[in-house]
XYZ file of C-alpha atoms in Angstrom:
758
model
C -8.471 -29.719 -1.139
C -6.237 -26.821 -2.179
C -3.101 -27.548 -4.187
C 0.323 -26.368 -3.037
C 1.440 -23.335 -5.045
C 5.183 -23.556 -4.360
C 7.396 -23.660 -7.463
C 9.424 -26.547 -6.039
C 6.289 -28.607 -5.358
C 3.009 -27.830 -7.064
C 1.706 -31.382 -6.657
C 0.764 -31.718 -2.996
C -2.485 -30.777 -1.303
C -2.903 -28.641 1.787
C -4.066 -30.505 4.865
C -6.351 -29.256 7.601
C -3.371 -27.763 9.447
C -2.349 -25.601 6.493
C 0.702 -27.603 5.363
C 1.455 -29.366 2.072
C 1.437 -33.150 2.254
C 4.408 -33.412 -0.151
C 6.822 -30.591 0.689
C 5.588 -30.158 4.303
C 5.567 -26.358 3.922
C 2.857 -23.742 4.059
C 1.593 -22.430 0.706
C 2.823 -19.083 -0.526
C -0.563 -17.453 -0.852
C -3.360 -17.207 1.664
C -5.980 -19.790 0.822
C -9.651 -19.100 0.705
C -11.686 -16.891 -1.585
C -10.337 -13.351 -1.756
C -12.421 -10.640 -0.249
C -13.634 -8.568 -3.136
C -13.431 -4.829 -2.707
C -15.752 -3.307 -5.274
C -14.248 -0.542 -7.316
C -16.093 2.742 -7.041
C -17.601 4.249 -10.121
C -15.014 6.112 -12.193
C -15.128 9.854 -11.615
C -17.349 11.501 -14.203
C -15.015 13.732 -16.121
C -16.854 16.579 -17.846
C -16.125 15.435 -21.380
C -12.814 14.862 -23.105
C -9.747 16.541 -21.779
C -9.227 19.416 -24.153
C -11.451 19.567 -27.191
C -8.723 20.941 -29.386
C -6.758 18.340 -31.319
C -3.545 20.331 -31.007
C -1.129 18.534 -28.706
C 0.175 20.372 -25.668
C 3.676 19.075 -24.974
C 4.519 19.655 -21.335
C 8.172 20.589 -20.819
C 10.225 18.054 -18.910
C 10.479 20.430 -15.969
C 6.787 21.198 -15.924
C 4.925 20.208 -12.821
C 8.017 19.659 -10.730
C 7.456 20.404 -7.091
C 10.917 19.815 -5.701
C 10.298 21.295 -2.317
C 7.355 19.127 -1.403
C 4.036 17.982 -2.711
C 0.585 17.002 -1.639
C 0.357 13.365 -0.765
C -1.952 11.123 1.161
C -0.796 9.663 4.443
C -3.393 6.986 5.076
C -5.493 4.552 3.103
C -8.196 2.079 3.987
C -5.540 -0.596 4.442
C -1.881 0.239 4.879
C 0.070 -0.743 1.800
C -3.028 -2.090 0.056
C -5.628 -0.575 -2.160
C -8.756 -1.763 -3.884
C -6.619 -1.949 -6.995
C -4.753 -4.847 -5.427
C -7.853 -7.006 -5.452
C -8.167 -9.459 -8.318
C -11.805 -8.521 -8.692
C -10.844 -5.075 -9.948
C -10.137 -5.130 -13.664
C -9.727 -8.906 -13.535
C -10.308 -11.369 -16.357
C -13.768 -12.865 -16.726
C -12.856 -16.359 -15.500
C -12.141 -16.321 -11.783
C -9.947 -19.424 -11.898
C -7.521 -17.568 -14.171
C -7.001 -14.671 -11.780
C -3.368 -14.751 -10.618
C -2.125 -13.930 -7.190
C -1.253 -10.265 -6.703
C 1.850 -9.366 -8.735
C 3.222 -6.994 -6.095
C 5.080 -9.768 -4.254
C 8.429 -8.172 -5.102
C 7.762 -5.536 -2.433
C 8.140 -8.175 0.280
C 11.726 -8.814 -0.843
C 12.989 -5.255 -0.398
C 13.984 -3.512 2.811
C 12.785 0.096 2.589
C 13.803 1.086 6.113
C 15.802 4.299 6.221
C 18.864 4.762 8.361
C 18.104 7.431 10.936
C 20.816 10.122 11.079
C 22.361 10.913 14.417
C 20.832 13.949 16.136
C 24.117 15.847 15.877
C 24.772 14.815 12.269
C 25.067 17.673 9.775
C 21.668 18.420 8.302
C 19.862 16.006 10.595
C 17.213 18.536 11.620
C 17.219 20.842 8.628
C 13.899 21.748 7.118
C 12.996 20.105 3.839
C 13.902 23.060 1.657
C 17.489 22.992 2.844
C 17.701 19.232 2.594
C 16.284 19.115 -0.921
C 18.946 19.522 -3.598
C 18.204 21.556 -6.655
C 15.083 23.225 -5.288
C 15.666 26.501 -7.101
C 16.376 25.190 -10.568
C 12.669 24.998 -11.386
C 11.447 27.989 -9.407
C 9.150 30.133 -11.557
C 9.691 33.766 -12.249
C 7.770 35.852 -9.681
C 6.956 38.445 -12.351
C 3.228 37.814 -13.085
C 3.634 39.054 -16.668
C 6.425 36.556 -17.369
C 5.805 33.143 -15.799
C 9.038 31.600 -17.087
C 10.928 29.064 -15.015
C 14.641 28.617 -14.454
C 17.619 30.674 -13.293
C 20.153 32.494 -15.385
C 22.933 30.147 -14.317
C 20.815 27.190 -15.547
C 20.710 28.609 -19.095
C 24.120 27.787 -20.611
C 24.287 28.915 -24.185
C 20.885 30.624 -23.927
C 19.846 34.109 -24.902
C 21.140 35.587 -21.633
C 24.458 33.788 -21.528
C 27.008 35.656 -19.469
C 24.504 37.679 -17.468
C 24.236 37.589 -13.715
C 22.914 34.344 -12.221
C 19.896 34.309 -9.946
C 17.657 36.109 -12.408
C 14.906 35.029 -14.772
C 16.336 34.010 -18.133
C 13.552 35.895 -19.955
C 12.620 39.110 -18.137
C 15.693 39.289 -15.827
C 13.550 39.683 -12.721
C 15.155 38.278 -9.534
C 14.294 34.575 -9.377
C 14.851 34.104 -5.667
C 11.917 32.077 -4.323
C 11.904 34.282 -1.260
C 10.780 37.157 -3.489
C 7.443 35.405 -4.080
C 4.187 36.213 -2.262
C 5.525 35.265 1.161
C 3.027 35.967 3.957
C 0.119 36.556 1.623
C -3.213 34.978 2.633
C -5.170 33.132 -0.031
C -8.851 32.185 0.235
C -8.910 33.780 3.716
C -7.220 30.772 5.331
C -3.982 29.761 3.574
C -0.875 31.753 4.489
C 1.841 31.409 1.844
C 5.196 30.324 3.245
C 7.137 29.860 0.005
C 6.835 28.809 -3.595
C 7.474 25.144 -4.384
C 7.415 25.022 -8.162
C 5.529 25.655 -11.358
C 3.930 23.535 -14.023
C 2.160 23.984 -17.319
C -1.134 24.720 -15.573
C -0.132 26.854 -12.603
C 2.073 27.298 -9.559
C 2.340 25.483 -6.258
C 2.923 27.069 -2.859
C 3.643 25.708 0.565
C 1.009 27.267 2.790
C -0.172 27.102 6.362
C -3.856 26.398 6.837
C -4.709 28.369 9.972
C -8.115 26.679 10.188
C -6.544 23.223 10.560
C -3.191 24.462 11.897
C -1.214 22.376 9.413
C 0.881 22.844 6.312
C -0.724 22.151 2.948
C 0.137 22.605 -0.696
C -1.923 25.126 -2.605
C -1.953 24.647 -6.350
C -2.889 27.983 -7.927
C -4.236 27.284 -11.405
C -4.382 29.623 -14.340
C -7.808 30.871 -15.340
C -7.262 29.489 -18.838
C -7.084 25.959 -17.443
C -9.982 26.180 -15.003
C -11.652 23.310 -16.826
C -8.514 21.221 -16.400
C -8.574 22.071 -12.698
C -12.104 20.759 -12.394
C -11.086 17.553 -14.159
C -8.080 17.090 -11.893
C -10.273 17.756 -8.869
C -12.908 15.281 -10.054
C -10.250 12.665 -10.727
C -8.575 13.048 -7.347
C -11.561 13.445 -5.084
C -12.572 9.777 -5.252
C -9.088 8.277 -5.097
C -7.769 6.700 -1.900
C -4.486 4.942 -2.462
C -1.272 4.925 -0.481
C 0.793 5.820 -3.556
C -1.419 8.584 -4.971
C -1.689 12.232 -3.952
C -4.864 13.050 -2.021
C -6.904 16.203 -2.435
C -8.068 17.989 0.706
C -10.195 20.779 -0.686
C -11.063 22.843 -3.733
C -11.449 26.610 -3.706
C -13.309 27.970 -6.748
C -11.789 31.415 -6.301
C -8.416 31.268 -7.928
C -9.095 28.413 -8.643
C -7.086 26.542 -6.013
C -6.511 22.870 -5.355
C -5.598 22.163 -1.729
C -3.438 19.104 -1.286
C -1.853 17.459 1.714
C 1.831 18.232 2.117
C 4.625 15.834 2.934
C 8.201 17.065 2.457
C 10.013 15.162 -0.260
C 11.997 15.307 -3.478
C 11.482 14.254 -7.071
C 12.036 10.570 -7.776
C 15.745 10.136 -8.376
C 18.552 7.848 -7.313
C 20.493 8.894 -4.239
C 23.982 7.971 -3.215
C 23.966 4.470 -1.779
C 20.554 3.504 -3.151
C 20.332 -0.184 -3.955
C 18.889 -1.272 -7.272
C 16.113 -3.271 -5.642
C 14.966 -0.212 -3.661
C 14.563 1.845 -6.836
C 12.699 -1.022 -8.501
C 10.428 -1.382 -5.471
C 9.502 2.281 -5.870
C 8.629 1.535 -9.486
C 6.467 -1.353 -8.303
C 4.568 0.948 -5.949
C 3.868 3.325 -8.814
C 2.573 0.351 -10.794
C 0.198 -0.320 -7.903
C -1.051 3.236 -8.205
C -1.436 2.942 -11.984
C -3.316 -0.335 -11.653
C -5.660 1.404 -9.221
C -6.193 4.255 -11.685
C -6.655 2.012 -14.711
C -9.229 -0.096 -12.876
C -11.214 3.142 -12.552
C -10.819 3.891 -16.268
C -8.374 6.759 -15.677
C -5.029 7.527 -17.315
C -2.413 9.725 -15.683
C -0.718 10.513 -19.038
C 2.302 12.271 -17.512
C 4.258 9.782 -15.390
C 7.821 11.046 -14.972
C 10.371 11.547 -12.167
C 9.144 15.047 -11.338
C 5.587 13.735 -10.913
C 6.680 11.103 -8.415
C 7.551 12.371 -4.952
C 10.032 10.482 -2.799
C 9.779 11.003 0.921
C 10.425 9.416 4.298
C 7.443 7.938 6.088
C 8.113 7.892 9.813
C 6.649 5.180 11.998
C 6.797 4.358 15.679
C 9.889 2.172 15.380
C 11.354 2.902 11.950
C 11.243 5.234 8.983
C 10.653 3.948 5.462
C 11.437 5.229 1.993
C 8.214 5.808 0.055
C 6.962 7.288 -3.228
C 3.685 8.878 -4.312
C 2.272 9.751 -7.723
C 1.360 13.443 -8.044
C 0.192 16.073 -10.569
C -2.975 14.870 -12.256
C -3.240 17.883 -14.540
C -3.091 15.659 -17.639
C -5.528 13.014 -16.372
C -8.091 11.678 -18.843
C -10.684 8.951 -19.077
C -10.011 5.765 -21.012
C -13.344 6.400 -22.725
C -11.979 9.586 -24.240
C -11.602 9.037 -27.996
C -9.607 12.196 -28.687
C -5.869 12.112 -29.464
C -3.350 12.591 -26.677
C -3.270 16.231 -25.608
C -0.889 16.734 -22.668
C 2.297 14.728 -22.236
C 6.028 15.088 -21.663
C 7.918 14.242 -24.828
C 11.008 13.010 -22.977
C 9.129 10.156 -21.310
C 6.194 9.497 -23.656
C 6.481 7.373 -26.804
C 7.407 9.363 -29.919
C 4.468 10.526 -31.974
C 5.928 8.788 -35.028
C 8.394 5.955 -35.441
C 11.772 7.563 -36.217
C 12.515 5.020 -38.946
C 9.217 4.264 -40.654
C 7.273 7.404 -39.818
C 4.340 5.309 -38.614
C 2.277 7.030 -35.892
C 2.386 5.550 -32.421
C -1.047 4.214 -31.405
C -0.788 5.737 -27.922
C -0.976 9.231 -29.387
C -4.086 8.503 -31.424
C -6.042 6.638 -28.718
C -4.160 6.442 -25.402
C -4.457 3.266 -23.357
C -2.906 1.966 -20.151
C 0.199 1.287 -22.245
C 0.931 5.025 -22.312
C 1.393 5.223 -18.533
C 3.452 2.017 -18.578
C 5.737 3.379 -21.302
C 6.262 6.583 -19.300
C 7.092 4.588 -16.173
C 9.547 2.449 -18.145
C 11.289 5.609 -19.368
C 11.331 6.914 -15.803
C 12.965 3.745 -14.465
C 15.547 3.866 -17.262
C 16.553 7.316 -16.073
C 16.479 6.574 -12.359
C 18.345 3.238 -12.634
C 20.829 4.419 -15.253
C 23.902 3.903 -13.086
C 22.892 0.289 -12.381
C 22.293 -0.672 -16.019
C 25.909 -0.745 -17.162
C 26.779 -4.346 -16.310
C 27.495 -6.866 -19.054
C 25.247 -9.712 -20.202
C 26.962 -12.082 -17.754
C 25.175 -10.224 -14.941
C 21.841 -11.963 -15.391
C 19.781 -9.764 -12.982
C 20.890 -6.534 -14.666
C 20.446 -8.107 -18.093
C 16.907 -9.048 -17.073
C 16.215 -5.475 -15.996
C 17.515 -4.135 -19.309
C 15.205 -6.508 -21.168
C 12.274 -5.481 -18.962
C 12.755 -1.777 -19.641
C 13.356 -2.368 -23.348
C 10.024 -4.162 -23.566
C 8.241 -1.402 -21.678
C 9.645 1.259 -24.030
C 9.676 -0.503 -27.403
C 9.400 2.086 -30.169
C 9.720 -0.182 -33.209
C 7.055 -2.667 -32.064
C 4.370 -1.068 -29.852
C 2.414 -4.330 -29.778
C 5.215 -5.916 -27.723
C 4.939 -3.455 -24.852
C 3.187 -4.256 -21.603
C -0.563 -3.907 -21.797
C -1.463 -3.792 -18.096
C 0.140 -2.644 -14.867
C -0.195 -6.140 -13.411
C 1.554 -7.702 -16.393
C 4.419 -5.210 -15.960
C 4.452 -5.739 -12.182
C 4.657 -9.537 -12.435
C 7.844 -9.288 -14.487
C 9.252 -6.446 -12.381
C 8.735 -8.528 -9.229
C 10.569 -11.382 -10.938
C 13.478 -9.086 -11.766
C 13.565 -7.846 -8.162
C 13.760 -11.482 -7.040
C 16.794 -12.014 -9.285
C 18.444 -8.814 -8.039
C 18.058 -9.585 -4.327
C 19.205 -13.181 -4.898
C 22.566 -12.007 -6.241
C 25.498 -11.457 -3.927
C 25.899 -9.925 -1.428
C 22.209 -9.989 -0.449
C 21.582 -13.632 -1.441
C 17.899 -13.551 -0.508
C 15.863 -16.440 -1.918
C 12.175 -16.575 -2.774
C 9.954 -19.467 -3.871
C 7.181 -18.369 -6.179
C 4.849 -20.173 -8.562
C 5.225 -18.800 -12.078
C 2.050 -17.340 -13.527
C 3.320 -18.081 -17.030
C 4.782 -21.573 -16.502
C 3.327 -23.030 -13.324
C 5.260 -25.685 -11.388
C 8.013 -27.937 -12.697
C 7.762 -31.410 -11.189
C 10.583 -33.314 -12.929
C 14.111 -33.018 -11.469
C 15.893 -33.534 -14.836
C 19.012 -34.919 -13.149
C 20.236 -36.653 -16.310
C 20.913 -39.887 -14.436
C 22.961 -38.148 -11.759
C 20.313 -38.530 -9.053
C 20.090 -42.321 -9.296
C 22.491 -45.246 -9.272
C 24.052 -46.267 -12.570
C 21.658 -48.390 -14.651
C 22.549 -52.092 -14.687
C 22.992 -51.744 -18.444
C 26.196 -49.772 -17.783
C 27.666 -52.775 -15.981
C 26.335 -55.284 -18.513
C 27.981 -53.294 -21.327
C 31.275 -52.815 -19.460
C 34.332 -54.079 -21.307
C 37.727 -55.312 -20.287
C 40.573 -53.860 -22.324
C 43.496 -55.989 -23.528
C 45.589 -54.672 -20.669
C 42.972 -55.952 -18.185
C 41.390 -52.584 -17.258
C 37.631 -52.207 -16.834
C 35.936 -49.482 -18.884
C 32.483 -48.055 -18.149
C 30.360 -45.526 -20.008
C 29.884 -41.943 -18.826
C 28.331 -41.816 -15.346
C 25.692 -39.325 -16.489
C 24.765 -37.144 -19.464
C 22.692 -34.058 -20.222
C 18.982 -34.881 -20.189
C 17.710 -36.358 -23.430
C 15.363 -34.466 -25.710
C 12.377 -36.539 -24.611
C 13.270 -36.036 -20.945
C 13.384 -32.282 -21.490
C 10.050 -32.311 -23.326
C 8.488 -34.226 -20.445
C 9.977 -31.975 -17.776
C 9.569 -28.421 -19.075
C 6.064 -27.344 -18.056
C 3.474 -26.347 -20.656
C 2.452 -22.731 -20.035
C -0.991 -22.632 -18.388
C -3.600 -20.121 -19.580
C -2.082 -16.723 -18.894
C -4.556 -14.202 -17.414
C -2.342 -11.349 -18.623
C -2.232 -12.694 -22.167
C -5.419 -12.188 -24.162
C -4.068 -13.150 -27.603
C -4.309 -16.899 -27.019
C -7.879 -17.971 -27.796
C -9.483 -21.313 -27.012
C -8.634 -22.771 -30.411
C -4.992 -21.756 -30.118
C -4.891 -23.074 -26.556
C -6.096 -26.503 -27.682
C -3.561 -26.568 -30.517
C -0.720 -25.692 -28.130
C -1.746 -28.387 -25.658
C -1.805 -30.934 -28.479
C 1.589 -29.657 -29.654
C 3.079 -30.230 -26.210
C 1.621 -33.741 -26.037
C 3.102 -34.536 -29.451
C 6.515 -33.331 -28.293
C 6.334 -35.594 -25.255
C 5.600 -38.535 -27.553
C 8.516 -37.642 -29.802
C 6.266 -36.760 -32.752
C 8.184 -33.685 -33.850
C 6.597 -33.278 -37.282
C 3.107 -33.409 -35.806
C 4.142 -30.864 -33.169
C 5.310 -28.467 -35.891
C 1.984 -28.789 -37.690
C 0.008 -28.128 -34.520
C 2.121 -25.074 -33.705
C 1.373 -23.724 -37.163
C -2.350 -24.391 -36.631
C -2.284 -22.304 -33.446
C -1.656 -19.250 -35.676
C 0.079 -17.234 -32.951
C 1.853 -13.962 -33.744
C 5.437 -14.889 -34.573
C 6.819 -12.274 -32.195
C 4.750 -13.428 -29.205
C 6.337 -15.417 -26.414
C 4.084 -18.546 -26.569
C 5.061 -18.975 -30.225
C 8.762 -18.683 -29.393
C 8.429 -21.063 -26.437
C 6.912 -23.878 -28.461
C 9.138 -23.159 -31.463
C 12.131 -23.516 -29.127
C 10.842 -26.860 -27.882
C 10.364 -28.055 -31.465
C 13.914 -26.999 -32.368
C 15.244 -28.790 -29.292
C 13.292 -31.902 -30.263
C 15.078 -31.733 -33.635
C 18.380 -31.580 -31.690
C 19.103 -28.016 -32.806
C 20.098 -26.431 -29.484
C 21.403 -23.208 -31.048
C 18.122 -22.545 -32.856
C 16.191 -23.442 -29.705
C 18.311 -21.022 -27.671
C 17.463 -18.195 -30.093
C 13.758 -18.787 -29.489
C 14.213 -18.962 -25.716
C 16.152 -15.675 -25.822
C 13.099 -14.109 -27.452
C 10.987 -15.509 -24.627
C 13.346 -13.842 -22.155
C 12.941 -10.522 -23.971
C 9.215 -10.641 -23.234
C 9.338 -12.428 -19.850
C 12.596 -11.255 -18.240
C 11.385 -11.980 -14.714
C 10.802 -15.697 -15.361
C 13.295 -18.432 -14.451
C 12.066 -21.292 -16.661
C 13.387 -19.655 -19.876
C 16.780 -19.316 -18.159
C 16.670 -23.010 -17.305
C 15.801 -23.853 -20.917
C 18.762 -21.776 -22.113
C 21.032 -23.641 -19.706
C 19.828 -26.993 -21.052
C 20.433 -25.837 -24.637
C 23.946 -24.648 -23.803
C 24.779 -27.890 -21.984
C 23.572 -30.012 -24.883
C 25.588 -27.809 -27.230
C 28.690 -28.306 -25.049
C 28.904 -24.580 -24.216
C 29.749 -25.193 -20.586
C 30.531 -21.590 -19.595
C 27.183 -20.333 -20.891
C 25.346 -23.254 -19.297
C 26.987 -22.521 -15.963
C 25.942 -18.839 -16.146
C 22.296 -19.701 -16.784
C 22.153 -22.494 -14.212
C 23.799 -20.357 -11.526
C 21.301 -17.545 -12.097
C 18.401 -19.934 -11.505
C 20.015 -21.753 -8.563
C 20.906 -18.525 -6.758
C 17.366 -17.201 -7.227
C 15.305 -20.338 -6.554
C 17.428 -23.195 -5.149
C 14.371 -25.433 -4.969
C 14.152 -25.559 -8.778
C 16.038 -28.845 -8.772
C 16.646 -29.166 -12.519
C 18.963 -26.139 -12.433
C 20.949 -27.450 -9.448
C 21.450 -30.841 -11.101
C 22.495 -29.112 -14.314
C 24.946 -26.886 -12.471
C 26.459 -29.888 -10.678
C 26.939 -31.727 -13.991
C 28.614 -28.728 -15.602
C 30.859 -28.046 -12.605
C 32.117 -31.627 -12.607
C 32.789 -31.524 -16.340
C 34.757 -28.315 -15.819
C 36.843 -29.986 -13.131
C 35.277 -28.383 -10.043
C 34.409 -31.550 -8.132
C 34.105 -29.928 -4.689
C 31.767 -27.214 -6.006
C 29.648 -29.831 -7.761
C 29.321 -31.846 -4.544
C 28.424 -28.721 -2.562
C 25.700 -27.853 -5.096
C 24.126 -31.297 -4.740
C 24.357 -31.198 -0.945
C 22.550 -27.845 -0.834
C 19.800 -29.252 -3.013
C 19.535 -32.300 -0.725
C 18.330 -29.939 2.013
C 15.120 -29.482 0.023
C 12.608 -32.078 1.184
C 11.503 -32.986 -2.305
C 15.033 -33.711 -3.574
C 16.508 -35.207 -0.414
C 16.955 -38.694 -1.894
C 17.961 -37.883 -5.495
C 20.290 -35.039 -4.548
C 21.810 -37.172 -1.774
C 22.643 -39.908 -4.295
C 24.059 -37.268 -6.646
C 26.298 -35.878 -3.902
C 27.763 -39.352 -3.287
C 28.255 -40.119 -6.969
C 29.854 -36.745 -7.684
C 32.559 -37.512 -5.119
C 33.765 -40.493 -7.150
C 32.394 -39.986 -10.685
C 34.955 -40.516 -13.441
C 34.111 -38.702 -16.664
C 35.844 -37.170 -19.637
C 36.346 -33.508 -18.837
C 37.947 -30.432 -20.301
C 39.788 -29.886 -17.034
C 41.855 -32.480 -15.147
C 40.061 -34.329 -12.390
C 41.969 -35.622 -9.433
C 40.461 -38.487 -7.505
C 42.146 -39.628 -4.342
C 41.517 -42.131 -1.541
C 39.943 -39.376 0.555
C 37.189 -38.923 -2.006
C 36.409 -42.628 -1.942
C 36.275 -42.705 1.848
C 34.077 -39.585 1.904
C 31.655 -41.138 -0.600
C 31.507 -44.371 1.384
C 30.730 -42.452 4.574
C 28.055 -40.314 2.871
C 26.415 -43.426 1.445
C 25.922 -44.842 4.929
C 23.855 -41.778 5.873
C 21.495 -42.064 2.902
C 18.035 -43.526 3.344
C 17.586 -45.359 0.029
C 16.524 -48.777 -1.211
C 18.779 -51.832 -1.001
C 19.241 -52.229 -4.755
C 20.034 -48.493 -5.158
C 22.573 -48.758 -2.355
C 24.249 -51.693 -4.116
C 24.407 -49.704 -7.363
C 26.027 -46.680 -5.709
C 28.405 -48.935 -3.765
C 29.482 -50.549 -7.044
C 30.401 -47.113 -8.416
C 32.402 -46.350 -5.273
C 34.179 -49.693 -5.735
C 34.919 -48.753 -9.344
C 36.516 -45.505 -8.139
C 38.561 -47.451 -5.566
C 39.690 -49.771 -8.348
C 40.696 -46.756 -10.492
C 42.750 -45.301 -7.632
C 44.410 -48.443 -6.256
C 44.322 -50.800 -9.233
C 43.011 -53.650 -7.037
C 39.837 -55.169 -8.584
C 38.739 -57.450 -5.732
C 36.202 -54.993 -4.261
C 34.792 -54.152 -7.692
C 34.386 -57.834 -8.531
C 32.393 -58.432 -5.348
C 30.223 -55.323 -5.944
C 29.377 -56.419 -9.503
C 28.546 -59.931 -8.291
C 26.127 -58.393 -5.746
C 24.322 -56.622 -8.621
C 23.792 -59.800 -10.655
C 20.625 -60.986 -8.822
C 18.876 -57.754 -9.878
C 19.389 -58.335 -13.598
C 16.243 -58.202 -15.725
C 16.921 -61.449 -17.608
C 19.242 -64.439 -17.497
C 21.474 -63.073 -20.258
C 22.243 -59.925 -18.285
C 22.713 -62.055 -15.171
C 25.253 -64.204 -17.008
C 27.119 -61.140 -18.332
C 27.350 -59.613 -14.858
C 28.664 -62.852 -13.350
C 31.192 -63.160 -16.188
C 32.322 -59.561 -15.558
C 32.742 -60.270 -11.858
C 34.773 -63.407 -12.649
C 37.009 -61.595 -15.114
C 37.631 -58.842 -12.593
C 38.426 -61.337 -9.852
C 42.167 -61.668 -9.385
C 43.591 -65.152 -10.067
C 43.381 -67.466 -7.060
C 46.719 -68.572 -5.730
C 46.191 -72.002 -4.140
C 48.528 -73.005 -1.298
C 50.030 -75.886 -3.261
C 50.783 -73.650 -6.183
C 53.780 -72.397 -4.235
C 55.299 -75.931 -4.051
C 58.063 -76.840 -6.440
C 56.938 -79.308 -9.096
C 57.957 -82.934 -8.498
C 60.600 -84.427 -10.637
C 59.470 -87.458 -12.553
C 61.431 -90.606 -11.722
C 63.362 -92.000 -14.508
C 63.934 -95.670 -14.763
């Protein structure tokens, strides 16, 4: 039987009808063995890209095709590529292959609003609708080849001269002055110039053989070899987010690419953050597809990503495609990095230490991921200004910092899927925030399912020990202990899940894995010293997230919540899309009595994944301690709608209505709260002894409001038969008797008789 993969379950099995026997829901993923799509052989590049070791730094503007680019319009499966299949570039052990990390795309609405037919610019051609088309137009003078207009050269050598001219040779830079109407290769009629790059120029042409518009990339003779490599790289690629080659003309040489009007990847007015991140996720899909075929793009940047509108029968959608493969190279190439854009690539040397960056000596997939991280930093810049209290934006900042680490290259992402898993998690946090408030249940690849609710006693009736230990003050008042408390250290150790083997994480070997499992078992037994020894035996890199996770648990077991929080913050730096580290930070803050911080962490988890019950219980506890009784009750009632927590959260909602605890804000408890709790208790389906325990707490609240102990005395007497031993039974009966008001017999009202005197 298959196990349920929902984060709020993880323990049930799927029946023959496709539903979980515990949570009664369908699983998140489609069960059954995935259909493996074999990856084609990597294109045979004719040797290393550029035999010279001198680096060619492509200017930031190079390769920009602002007026439109060649892109593919169809793939074998819409929205899916062979790179999506776990069999492509997957780990050796099939059971460790995670579900596809692109799930964040399902959370984002990419539908475009269609402009009204009479709206300004509704039917303009792409060139008019594309802002900034001319700023990268090349000089039409064949002996010059420079790009840029005079008015885009402030402070340059031609400052003060007339705009609209080349900044170098002063030839008119109007794109219309290009080879308009010229026929190339006897079939492509040039309509206008689109842009220029380091290796040639691009023109929008009309193919009169096919009667359609195409993009013709005219390459310089000096880079004919590069053209062949780009052609060889593109000819075998079929992916919805990658440009597709249509033809190759040796005379020129020319690359013929399919044309779809679009603009460079940039934020537009009104763009939501999740839409921009979804575009980044689609580029990660394309990079994963490339890397599985042992290819590196090497020049990912906004100008090499085209953004366009894909029109369907019923709606139009915002899409992106990866273009310009002039710098493509094989992963087998052992030569240093040759072509790149300095603005988006990692620096060749660390600015502080002078150490060379490994991606320049022997590029890996990390180079493309770094460039994409830099691209997203630029595109999402306006959204990254929120403070640390905005958890989704803080998570995005951490994600992009990891992708573009300069001081510690080993901490960057090592695969597109690893990057995508965390980016999808960040998208989930973004769409869960107001005003979108879209929730998503997802099993964590790094942490698996969390089965314990960690309610800290809130989701059950008071233990009988509370009533046995109750005391009567000299003034006759009954005093009870706190109704609940933050989870104990052992409860936390038992509840927080041990990270399963991570398919994205290759640093944890079998020996380290065994040591970590033994460390977690020791923590659950309360053997903190042994756990520390086992963590040391695992010999993990001190900067890596598994080390920080277990070190945080050890610190928490030593009751050092501040030190534990520091370790969990380091986990968040490396896994910003995960919710379990946020939950751990909330538990640390609650145990450290930092209620505001605890509330921030708990709310972030609850708003993103309400079914993660430990966060909802924690939030309810903190809200009550802060004096927000109604909000605490509402939090528990929302959690009670989850099948798995229906009973425990229902009890918590009743108890929160009447709980009396020491708080930093005044709590007001009135008769209405008592009546509401009594009514809610009647609707709960719980055991008889639990019902008596909750009823006793309601009676205690009634006693606190009215001062009449009769109901409390009867409730305590009803609990006595459930005592574990005769001593507790005696104490409960004694408490009930002491709470019982003195009996006034009828004859006690008679006047005493006078004794006869003789």
